[in-house]
Amino acid sequence: MSGNSNGKHNGVDIRSESPLETLGNAVSKAIDPYGVTTSMLAAQMAWLMHPQELARAANALSGDLFALQSHIMRRALGLQSADVIQPNADDARFADPVWTESPSWDIVKEWYLAFTHRLEDMFFETPGLSEKERRRSAFWLRNWLNMVAPTNFFWLNPVAMRRFVETNGESLKQGWEYFQRDLKAKNILMVDPEAFTVGQNLATTPGKVVFRNRMLELIHYEPTTDQVRAMPIVIVTPWINKFYILDLNAKKSLVKYLTDQGFSVFITSWKNPDAEMAEVRFDDYLLEGVSEAVRVASEFCKQPKVHLVGYCIGGTLVSTYLAWANRRYGHDKVPVAHWTLFTTLTDFAHPGDIDVFIDEACVGALEESMAKKGYLDGNEMASSFRMLRSNPLIWHYWERSYLLGEPLPPFDVLFWNMDATRMPRAMHAYYLREFYLNNNLIKRDKLTIAGEAIDLDEIVQPLYVVTAEDDHIAPWKQCYRIRKVINVEAPVRFVLSTSGHILGIVNPPVKPPKRAYWIGEPVRNEHWEHWFERAEKRDGSWWEDWVAWLGERTGEWVEPYPAANRKFPALGDAPGTYVLEK
């Protein structure tokens, strides 16, 4: 009997989908493109088809339940008994002492945690499914389990009932008003939308808008020192959010910190696109965005080169621009001397928790939605990111606002997080498909952007990289791969900061230090584990190390540049007008 290289046996194409698979995929694409139910059903079917593994999992759960029965009996008799299942270290739902001190509520907590932990473990370890499908099914299961936690229901939440008694019912009355407020806002609010005003108590560092086009406003900040470094710093912010995360207030502002250290700082404030910008492409963000920002800053300071910084998707754009510029101008004539990346992905093979939203069906559904409006609404994207951390970013506020009747905290980072922006249809569809879905940025000459084939290996400029230990949007181990994809001759200094995607960057020096960081210079093919083993751990903020690194590379001290000049007159005061657009 001979084989068949075409994948056929006796005239049957065994590579094609079965009618059942075809129907299942069609139904998934039509009514459940994000796999909310289909992924969980697939996991359940997979377990039923693996009875031995199911029996072992059931045996492990029964062991927990047996231990839990013993724990309940001891608590019922008034005896001390250690919890059978401990909440995860970052799970604050059961932090109130009543969940441990009261036997009744301790039992409620323990039953919930026992089933939650075992079910999540089961879905993560589902036999017969791909890793991605296991993670997706576990993701949706976790969100469902988070939703039905006892802390989210008044009659199962002793803290809420105690609060009701203490306030003579005022807490629930106030909670009902907050519920109506959020219904009107069509969102579970995390911060009072009236708590801050951009330009008054946020984004207050003095500066001028010195350039404006349809894509961005470029802000140049007033000097605060008698002399400044000759070479300017250009910061390319993410257009997924507004720029002032780097200029929240005087104590947290990276912009103010840099100006106070004697640097001339320019920053991008991106236009909040509407339907008229539906056809704006990634190419336009490169040519009319970062390339123009570099040109203006260079001409403004009469310096041939700048230091270029990119944050998140702004860093992905900066990486693309550097590859583009090295090919367009040649290594020596690139108008960027060196560069910095904050929590930036260039290799999207493992992009973190957001991967559950990245496949053909999800991207196709988003493309259809964007085609109708011309953009992706910022609240839709914000909701997706909140679901990645639904306990602290959704259900925490459900409990605090509706069950406890507590007012929203005036937290500037949360205010910025809720100040959502839109994504142009053409750009975002291209970004999702070519970067996330196909991971083409790291493939040599696979992408052609703004007339040049993109090869990250063309980048030879020295690089400073900052990542965050708890970053679930740009995982640091994936960000580390920038060392592998840029040119081996490019020196790289790599930082791993404690905290997450935002607070790992918005990380000013304070005394005593709140955070720490690891720092070292990886070689091209060094694994992250080897780098981490030899990296130096330091208490405090990486800002200080970065400023020292910049100081060695940004030229001599010169007379400070004015916020605006004759060639680039002030078009308005910072923070400009684009940042105010809703």
Tab-separated table of C-alpha atoms in Angstrom, residues 2-11 14:
chain	number	residue	atom	x	y	z
A	2	SER	CA	1.487	3.319	-1.005
A	3	GLY	CA	1.163	6.668	0.713
A	4	ASN	CA	-0.206	9.781	-0.896
A	5	SER	CA	1.646	13.085	-0.601
A	6	ASN	CA	-1.545	15.043	-1.286
A	7	GLY	CA	-3.071	13.908	2.005
A	8	LYS	CA	-5.672	11.685	0.302
A	9	HIS	CA	-6.501	8.046	0.989
A	10	ASN	CA	-8.718	6.157	-1.450
A	11	GLY	CA	-9.856	9.416	-2.936
A	14	ILE	CA	-8.272	13.746	5.046
